[in-house]
Short mmCIF file of C-alpha atoms and ligand atoms in Angstrom, two decimals:
data_model
loop_
_atom_site.label_atom_id
_atom_site.label_comp_id
_atom_site.label_asym_id
_atom_site.label_seq_id
_atom_site.Cartn_x
_atom_site.Cartn_y
_atom_site.Cartn_z
CA UNK A 1 0.00 0.00 0.00
CA UNK A 2 1.10 3.59 -0.54
CA UNK A 3 0.23 7.18 0.31
CA UNK A 4 -3.37 6.80 -0.86
CA UNK A 5 -6.31 6.34 1.47
CA UNK A 6 -6.19 2.57 1.65
CA UNK A 7 -2.79 2.91 3.38
CA UNK A 8 -2.54 1.23 6.78
CA UNK A 9 -2.83 3.29 10.00
CA UNK A 10 0.88 2.62 10.50
CA UNK A 11 1.80 4.11 7.11
CA UNK A 12 -0.47 7.10 7.65
CA UNK A 13 1.12 7.86 11.04
CA UNK A 14 4.57 7.50 9.45
CA UNK A 15 3.64 10.20 6.95
CA UNK A 16 2.08 12.47 9.57
CA UNK A 17 -1.45 12.02 8.24
CA UNK A 18 -4.61 11.76 10.43
CA UNK A 19 -5.15 8.38 12.09
CA UNK A 20 -8.04 6.83 14.09
CA UNK A 21 -5.62 5.62 16.77
CA UNK A 22 -1.89 5.68 17.46
CA UNK A 23 -0.39 2.59 15.82
CA UNK A 24 1.79 0.36 17.97
CA UNK A 25 4.35 -2.39 17.45
CA UNK A 26 7.15 -3.56 19.71
CA UNK A 27 10.82 -3.74 18.79
CA UNK A 28 11.84 -7.45 18.78
CA UNK A 29 8.18 -8.47 19.07
CA UNK A 30 8.89 -11.86 17.47
CA UNK A 31 11.24 -13.52 19.91
CA UNK A 32 12.15 -15.28 23.08
CA UNK A 33 9.62 -13.68 25.47
CA UNK A 34 6.88 -15.57 23.55
CA UNK A 35 6.34 -19.21 24.65
CA UNK A 36 5.25 -20.13 21.11
CA UNK A 37 8.59 -18.81 19.77
CA UNK A 38 10.58 -20.79 22.36
CA UNK A 39 8.53 -23.86 21.54
CA UNK A 40 9.25 -23.58 17.82
CA UNK A 41 12.94 -22.86 18.46
CA UNK A 42 13.27 -26.23 20.24
CA UNK A 43 12.94 -27.85 16.85
CA UNK A 44 14.96 -25.46 14.68
CA UNK A 45 18.07 -23.32 15.23
CA UNK A 46 18.01 -19.56 14.75
CA UNK A 47 19.88 -19.46 11.42
CA UNK A 48 17.68 -22.13 9.87
CA UNK A 49 14.56 -20.36 11.14
CA UNK A 50 15.63 -17.17 9.34
CA UNK A 51 16.45 -19.05 6.12
CA UNK A 52 13.31 -21.10 5.61
CA UNK A 53 10.61 -18.70 4.40
CA UNK A 54 7.69 -20.72 5.84
CA UNK A 55 9.28 -20.75 9.31
CA UNK A 56 10.36 -17.09 9.19
CA UNK A 57 6.84 -16.16 8.11
CA UNK A 58 5.26 -18.22 10.87
CA UNK A 59 7.43 -16.57 13.55
CA UNK A 60 6.75 -13.11 12.09
CA UNK A 61 3.02 -13.76 12.45
CA UNK A 62 3.18 -15.13 16.04
CA UNK A 63 2.90 -11.71 17.77
CA UNK A 64 0.21 -10.67 15.27
CA UNK A 65 -1.96 -13.62 16.29
CA UNK A 66 -1.53 -12.97 20.00
CA UNK A 67 -1.75 -9.14 20.09
CA UNK A 68 -3.54 -6.36 18.23
CA UNK A 69 -0.29 -4.93 16.79
CA UNK A 70 -0.53 -2.48 13.90
CA UNK A 71 2.62 -3.78 12.24
CA UNK A 72 4.56 -7.00 11.87
CA UNK A 73 8.34 -6.96 11.54
CA UNK A 74 9.97 -9.62 9.45
CA UNK A 75 11.68 -12.32 11.51
CA UNK A 76 15.29 -12.07 10.39
CA UNK A 77 18.44 -10.42 11.69
CA UNK A 78 20.57 -7.44 10.72
CA UNK A 79 23.46 -9.91 10.13
CA UNK A 80 21.48 -12.14 7.70
CA UNK A 81 22.65 -10.48 4.45
CA UNK A 82 26.37 -10.61 5.37
CA UNK A 83 26.98 -14.22 4.33
CA UNK A 84 26.45 -13.52 0.60
CA UNK A 85 28.72 -10.47 1.01
CA UNK A 86 31.51 -12.89 1.89
CA UNK A 87 31.37 -12.70 5.70
CA UNK A 88 30.48 -15.80 7.71
CA UNK A 89 28.24 -15.22 10.76
CA UNK A 90 27.20 -17.65 13.51
CA UNK A 91 24.68 -17.01 16.29
CA UNK A 92 25.37 -17.89 19.93
CA UNK A 93 22.71 -16.39 20.49
CA UNK A 94 24.16 -12.99 19.43
CA UNK A 95 26.20 -12.77 16.22
CA UNK A 96 29.75 -14.18 16.23
CA UNK A 97 32.12 -13.90 13.24
CA UNK A 98 34.73 -16.69 12.98
CA UNK A 99 36.88 -14.37 10.83
CA UNK A 100 36.34 -10.71 11.70
CA UNK A 101 37.43 -8.02 9.25
CA UNK A 102 40.72 -6.73 10.67
CA UNK A 103 42.76 -5.46 7.70
CA UNK A 104 42.38 -2.91 4.94
CA UNK A 105 42.40 -5.77 2.40
CA UNK A 106 39.64 -7.64 4.22
CA UNK A 107 37.55 -4.46 4.45
CA UNK A 108 37.88 -3.93 0.70
CA UNK A 109 37.08 -7.58 -0.05
CA UNK A 110 33.52 -7.35 1.35
CA UNK A 111 31.23 -7.65 -1.66
CA UNK A 112 28.13 -5.59 -2.47
CA UNK A 113 24.88 -7.42 -1.82
CA UNK A 114 22.65 -8.48 -4.71
CA UNK A 115 19.49 -9.19 -2.67
CA UNK A 116 17.69 -11.38 -5.21
CA UNK A 117 20.74 -13.68 -5.45
CA UNK A 118 22.10 -13.44 -1.91
CA UNK A 119 18.97 -13.50 0.23
CA UNK A 120 16.08 -14.78 -1.93
CA UNK A 121 14.64 -16.51 1.18
CA UNK A 122 14.09 -13.13 2.88
CA UNK A 123 12.14 -11.81 -0.09
CA UNK A 124 10.18 -15.05 -0.23
CA UNK A 125 9.36 -14.74 3.50
CA UNK A 126 8.09 -11.19 2.92
CA UNK A 127 5.79 -12.38 0.14
CA UNK A 128 4.53 -15.20 2.36
CA UNK A 129 3.85 -12.89 5.33
CA UNK A 130 2.18 -10.24 3.19
CA UNK A 131 -0.18 -12.83 1.71
CA UNK A 132 -1.31 -13.92 5.19
CA UNK A 133 -1.31 -10.61 7.03
CA UNK A 134 -4.59 -8.70 7.41
CA UNK A 135 -4.67 -5.79 4.92
CA UNK A 136 -4.90 -3.27 7.79
CA UNK A 137 -1.59 -4.48 9.28
CA UNK A 138 1.68 -3.14 7.93
CA UNK A 139 4.79 -5.25 7.36
CA UNK A 140 8.13 -3.67 8.26
CA UNK A 141 11.23 -4.75 6.36
CA UNK A 142 14.60 -3.82 7.87
CA UNK A 143 18.35 -3.76 7.60
CA UNK A 144 21.30 -2.94 9.82
CA UNK A 145 22.75 0.54 9.40
CA UNK A 146 26.26 0.81 7.93
CA UNK A 147 27.99 1.81 11.18
CA UNK A 148 26.27 -0.87 13.29
CA UNK A 149 27.20 -3.59 10.78
CA UNK A 150 30.75 -2.15 10.59
CA UNK A 151 30.97 -2.55 14.40
CA UNK A 152 30.10 -6.28 14.29
CA UNK A 153 32.25 -6.93 11.19
CA UNK A 154 35.40 -5.45 12.71
CA UNK A 155 34.82 -6.47 16.32
CA UNK A 156 33.71 -10.00 15.44
CA UNK A 157 30.70 -9.97 17.79
CA UNK A 158 28.96 -7.92 20.46
CA UNK A 159 31.06 -5.68 22.70
CA UNK A 160 30.75 -3.21 25.58
CA UNK A 161 32.47 -0.39 23.70
CA UNK A 162 33.43 -1.76 20.21
CA UNK A 163 36.93 -0.36 20.72
CA UNK A 164 38.43 -2.56 17.95
CA UNK A 165 35.90 -1.17 15.47
CA UNK A 166 36.19 2.43 16.65
CA UNK A 167 39.98 2.31 16.52
CA UNK A 168 39.94 0.73 13.03
CA UNK A 169 37.93 3.75 11.86
CA UNK A 170 40.87 5.97 12.88
CA UNK A 171 43.75 3.62 11.93
CA UNK A 172 42.33 2.79 8.51
CA UNK A 173 40.06 5.72 7.57
CA UNK A 174 40.12 5.04 3.82
CA UNK A 175 39.45 1.31 4.11
CA UNK A 176 36.76 2.13 6.68
CA UNK A 177 35.10 4.54 4.28
CA UNK A 178 35.21 1.92 1.53
CA UNK A 179 33.61 -0.67 3.82
CA UNK A 180 30.95 1.75 5.11
CA UNK A 181 30.18 2.67 1.52
CA UNK A 182 29.78 -1.00 0.49
CA UNK A 183 27.51 -1.54 3.49
CA UNK A 184 25.47 1.61 2.72
CA UNK A 185 24.93 0.65 -0.91
CA UNK A 186 24.13 -2.95 -0.01
CA UNK A 187 21.61 -2.11 2.70
CA UNK A 188 19.89 0.47 0.48
CA UNK A 189 19.46 -2.20 -2.21
CA UNK A 190 18.30 -4.63 0.45
CA UNK A 191 15.60 -2.26 1.74
CA UNK A 192 14.42 -1.54 -1.81
CA UNK A 193 14.20 -5.27 -2.57
CA UNK A 194 12.15 -5.81 0.61
CA UNK A 195 9.79 -2.97 -0.37
CA UNK A 196 9.41 -4.48 -3.84
CA UNK A 197 8.63 -7.87 -2.29
CA UNK A 198 5.77 -6.32 -0.30
CA UNK A 199 7.09 -4.60 2.84
CA UNK A 200 4.98 -1.50 3.64
CA UNK A 201 7.74 0.36 5.45
CA UNK A 202 11.49 -0.08 5.78
CA UNK A 203 13.59 0.51 8.88
CA UNK A 204 17.33 0.94 9.33
CA UNK A 205 18.59 -0.16 12.78
CA UNK A 206 21.60 1.83 14.02
CA UNK A 207 22.02 0.16 17.41
CA UNK A 208 25.59 1.40 18.04
CA UNK A 209 25.65 4.85 16.40
CA UNK A 210 25.44 6.44 19.87
CA UNK A 211 29.09 5.50 20.41
CA UNK A 212 30.25 8.11 17.92
CA UNK A 213 30.72 11.78 18.67
CA UNK A 214 29.06 14.37 16.39
CA UNK A 215 32.30 15.09 14.55
CA UNK A 216 33.00 11.45 13.61
CA UNK A 217 29.32 11.01 12.75
CA UNK A 218 29.46 13.94 10.35
CA UNK A 219 32.74 12.88 8.75
CA UNK A 220 32.25 9.14 8.37
CA UNK A 221 28.57 8.32 8.61
CA UNK A 222 26.32 11.18 7.53
CA UNK A 223 27.39 11.05 3.85
CA UNK A 224 26.87 7.26 3.73
CA UNK A 225 23.40 7.47 5.30
CA UNK A 226 22.44 10.39 3.05
CA UNK A 227 23.29 8.35 -0.05
CA UNK A 228 21.55 5.22 1.25
CA UNK A 229 18.29 7.04 2.03
CA UNK A 230 18.45 8.81 -1.36
CA UNK A 231 18.62 5.42 -3.09
CA UNK A 232 15.66 4.07 -1.09
CA UNK A 233 13.64 7.25 -1.60
CA UNK A 234 14.24 7.17 -5.34
CA UNK A 235 13.20 3.56 -5.75
CA UNK A 236 10.10 3.13 -3.53
CA UNK A 237 7.25 5.11 -1.88
CA UNK A 238 7.60 3.16 1.36
CA UNK A 239 7.96 5.25 4.51
CA UNK A 240 11.57 5.14 5.74
CA UNK A 241 12.28 4.71 9.47
CA UNK A 242 15.74 5.32 10.98
CA UNK A 243 16.61 4.19 14.52
CA UNK A 244 19.72 5.95 15.87
CA UNK A 245 19.89 4.16 19.22
CA UNK A 246 21.30 6.41 22.00
CA UNK A 247 21.72 9.02 19.28
CA UNK A 248 20.34 11.99 21.29
CA UNK A 249 23.57 14.00 21.04
CA UNK A 250 23.65 13.37 17.27
CA UNK A 251 20.03 14.25 16.43
CA UNK A 252 20.84 17.84 15.54
CA UNK A 253 23.43 16.58 13.02
CA UNK A 254 20.82 14.16 11.61
CA UNK A 255 18.30 16.87 10.70
CA UNK A 256 19.09 16.68 6.99
CA UNK A 257 18.50 12.91 6.65
CA UNK A 258 15.60 12.21 4.30
CA UNK A 259 13.56 9.85 6.47
CA UNK A 260 9.85 9.86 7.32
CA UNK A 261 10.22 8.61 10.88
CA UNK A 262 13.03 8.72 13.42
CA UNK A 263 12.77 6.04 16.12
CA UNK A 264 13.87 7.36 19.51
CA UNK A 265 15.29 5.39 22.45
CA UNK A 266 13.92 6.09 25.94
CA UNK A 267 16.74 8.33 27.12
CA UNK A 268 15.15 11.54 25.91
CA UNK A 269 11.55 12.76 25.76
CA UNK A 270 9.93 12.70 22.32
CA UNK A 271 9.29 16.48 22.38
CA UNK A 272 12.99 17.09 23.00
CA UNK A 273 13.98 14.70 20.17
CA UNK A 274 11.53 16.52 17.90
CA UNK A 275 13.06 19.90 18.72
CA UNK A 276 16.58 18.58 18.08
CA UNK A 277 15.48 17.14 14.72
CA UNK A 278 13.85 20.40 13.69
CA UNK A 279 10.22 19.21 13.86
CA UNK A 280 7.64 18.48 11.19
CA UNK A 281 8.20 14.73 10.87
CA UNK A 282 6.93 11.66 12.68
CA UNK A 283 8.67 9.93 15.57
CA UNK A 284 8.53 6.35 16.80
CA UNK A 285 8.96 5.26 20.40
CA UNK A 286 9.89 5.40 23.12
CA UNK A 287 8.72 3.51 26.21
CA UNK A 288 11.54 2.08 28.34
CA UNK A 289 11.27 -1.75 27.94
CA UNK A 290 11.74 -1.97 31.73
CA UNK A 291 8.29 -0.37 32.22
CA UNK A 292 6.79 -3.72 31.17
CA UNK A 293 8.04 -5.12 34.51
CA UNK A 294 6.05 -2.65 36.62
CA UNK A 295 2.49 -3.18 37.91
CA UNK A 296 -0.22 -2.71 35.22
CA UNK A 297 -1.25 0.72 36.49
CA UNK A 298 2.31 2.00 36.42
CA UNK A 299 2.75 0.59 32.91
CA UNK A 300 -0.39 2.41 31.74
CA UNK A 301 0.80 5.64 33.36
CA UNK A 302 4.19 5.32 31.64
CA UNK A 303 2.44 4.76 28.29
CA UNK A 304 0.28 7.85 28.94
CA UNK A 305 3.43 9.87 29.56
CA UNK A 306 4.81 8.82 26.16
CA UNK A 307 1.48 9.67 24.48
CA UNK A 308 1.43 13.08 26.19
CA UNK A 309 4.97 13.76 24.94
CA UNK A 310 3.83 12.82 21.43
CA UNK A 311 0.79 15.13 21.44
CA UNK A 312 2.52 17.92 19.49
CA UNK A 313 4.29 15.73 16.93
CA UNK A 314 3.49 15.61 13.21
CA UNK A 315 2.89 11.87 13.65
CA UNK A 316 3.58 9.15 16.21
CA UNK A 317 4.12 5.40 16.10
CA UNK A 318 4.14 3.92 19.60
CA UNK A 319 6.94 1.47 20.32
CA UNK A 320 9.59 0.66 22.88
CA UNK A 321 12.80 2.66 23.03
CA UNK A 322 14.68 -0.59 22.26
CA UNK A 323 14.02 -4.33 22.03
CA UNK A 324 11.70 -6.11 24.45
CA UNK A 325 13.51 -8.10 27.16
CA UNK A 326 13.13 -11.88 26.90
CA UNK A 327 11.89 -12.11 30.53
CA UNK A 328 8.86 -9.91 29.77
CA UNK A 329 5.38 -11.26 30.58
CA UNK A 330 3.41 -11.35 27.29
CA UNK A 331 0.24 -10.33 29.19
CA UNK A 332 1.89 -6.99 29.92
CA UNK A 333 2.41 -6.49 26.18
CA UNK A 334 -1.30 -7.17 25.60
CA UNK A 335 -2.18 -4.58 28.26
CA UNK A 336 0.12 -2.02 26.67
CA UNK A 337 -1.24 -2.53 23.15
CA UNK A 338 -4.86 -2.29 24.26
CA UNK A 339 -4.19 0.75 26.41
CA UNK A 340 -2.44 2.67 23.61
CA UNK A 341 -5.33 1.92 21.27
CA UNK A 342 -7.93 3.04 23.81
CA UNK A 343 -6.13 6.16 24.95
CA UNK A 344 -4.70 7.65 21.83
CA UNK A 345 -7.46 9.11 19.61
CA UNK A 346 -7.36 12.50 21.31
CA UNK A 347 -3.75 13.22 20.35
CA UNK A 348 -2.88 16.37 18.39
CA UNK A 349 -2.73 15.96 14.62
CA UNK A 350 -5.03 12.95 14.83
CA UNK A 351 -8.59 13.59 13.79
O1 1CP B 1 18.13 -17.38 20.30
C1 1CP B 1 17.43 -16.63 19.61
O2 1CP B 1 16.21 -16.80 19.50
C2 1CP B 1 18.12 -15.55 18.85
C3 1CP B 1 17.82 -14.18 19.36
C4 1CP B 1 17.62 -13.25 18.21
C5 1CP B 1 16.39 -12.86 17.66
C6 1CP B 1 15.01 -13.25 18.09
C7 1CP B 1 18.64 -12.65 17.44
C8 1CP B 1 20.10 -12.81 17.60
N1 1CP B 1 18.05 -11.89 16.45
C9 1CP B 1 16.69 -11.97 16.56
C10 1CP B 1 15.68 -11.37 15.65
C11 1CP B 1 15.85 -9.96 15.26
N2 1CP B 1 17.00 -9.22 15.33
C12 1CP B 1 14.85 -9.14 14.67
C13 1CP B 1 13.47 -9.58 14.21
C14 1CP B 1 12.38 -9.71 15.12
C15 1CP B 1 11.73 -8.55 15.79
O3 1CP B 1 12.21 -7.43 15.92
O4 1CP B 1 10.60 -8.80 16.25
C16 1CP B 1 15.41 -7.88 14.48
C17 1CP B 1 14.74 -6.62 13.93
C18 1CP B 1 16.76 -7.96 14.89
C19 1CP B 1 17.69 -6.85 14.74
C20 1CP B 1 19.00 -6.89 15.41
N3 1CP B 1 19.84 -7.96 15.58
C21 1CP B 1 19.64 -5.73 15.90
C22 1CP B 1 19.08 -4.34 15.79
C23 1CP B 1 18.12 -4.03 16.87
C24 1CP B 1 18.66 -3.98 18.27
O5 1CP B 1 18.18 -4.77 19.10
O6 1CP B 1 19.53 -3.12 18.55
C25 1CP B 1 20.87 -6.12 16.43
C26 1CP B 1 21.91 -5.25 17.10
C27 1CP B 1 21.00 -7.53 16.22
C28 1CP B 1 22.15 -8.38 16.56
C29 1CP B 1 21.70 -9.54 17.38
N4 1CP B 1 21.13 -10.64 16.85
C30 1CP B 1 20.80 -11.54 17.85
C31 1CP B 1 21.18 -10.93 19.08
C32 1CP B 1 21.01 -11.55 20.43
C33 1CP B 1 21.74 -9.69 18.78
C34 1CP B 1 22.31 -8.66 19.78
C35 1CP B 1 23.74 -8.96 20.02
C36 1CP B 1 24.44 -7.89 20.83
O7 1CP B 1 24.02 -7.62 21.94
O8 1CP B 1 25.43 -7.35 20.33
#
């Protein structure tokens, strides 16, 4: 669906158009906090689950069957497209690279992704989900942002501070730029391919961008993101969502990025994020995932506080400020979704 009136509530909110209620989805909504996910994972490992379209589609739909979410997010991982780019990735359960990229030569050897050849199973999973999803639910396709993928590629796995990756950026600036550029072009193509396969919106996850200062962001990352979003914008009408996790201090530098929605973590109020970004566009977020561990009344009050912060925005998609914790009680998620739907019609910009 597109900008016309049969667009989903999610797409309309992304574009800052009037909506009957604030749409909601939860970052990492298909995953280990759901008993039905854990049950299915007893029979199939994570990598296989992401590579068999029928299984990926089934997991994607699990939270849609249990809750009244406005959007599904494809069950996959930001590391999934790296294998066809020449980088082997294992999961334990987070990503681990047997051979991290540690030299200029290795950085330049990473190949550009051709989505139809490298990850046909992802595009197949999108088609399968879209054919089963209710027309009023959106499907979000996604990719890892260049810097976040760069962090895992160089570091070889998760890290407290990604010092190996951040030092490589300074020791090998030209090779780093070449790698970031390959990643930017590849992920732009990947998002476009997902939109063409039927995703209604595309999201770029920049989980580790908050580790860069504004100067490094402007020098190394802003040009790469600008080019990537330009490619996506030129090739599809899908709303574009960018999630600069812990990126509060960078938001002012991100004003010029051509995205429809910026997803905000819980460390700053939405109105403050909006002011830093210059206003006029939609935001997504930003309940602290820890609020789901409080008593139901406190959870509802915390959701109300997010909705109140969002009242002056051009558009708002309710979500968590980061992924849901695997110890979360699914009943709390149901309470949150229902509450946001009941409470939200009065918000500004929503008639
Ligand atoms: O054992 C398991 O079940 C594997 C756990 C798991 C799951 C459920 C991983 C490994 N990835 C995923 C799915 C996933 N990952 C989704 C789709 C489902 C959904 O959102 O509902 C998405 C969007 C991601 C994206 C992802 N993977 C990000 C970006 C978002 C974020 O949380 O910051 C990142 C950083 C990853 C890397 C990753 N993959 C898996 C783990 C445990 C991690 C984090 C590793 C780390 O801490 O560095």
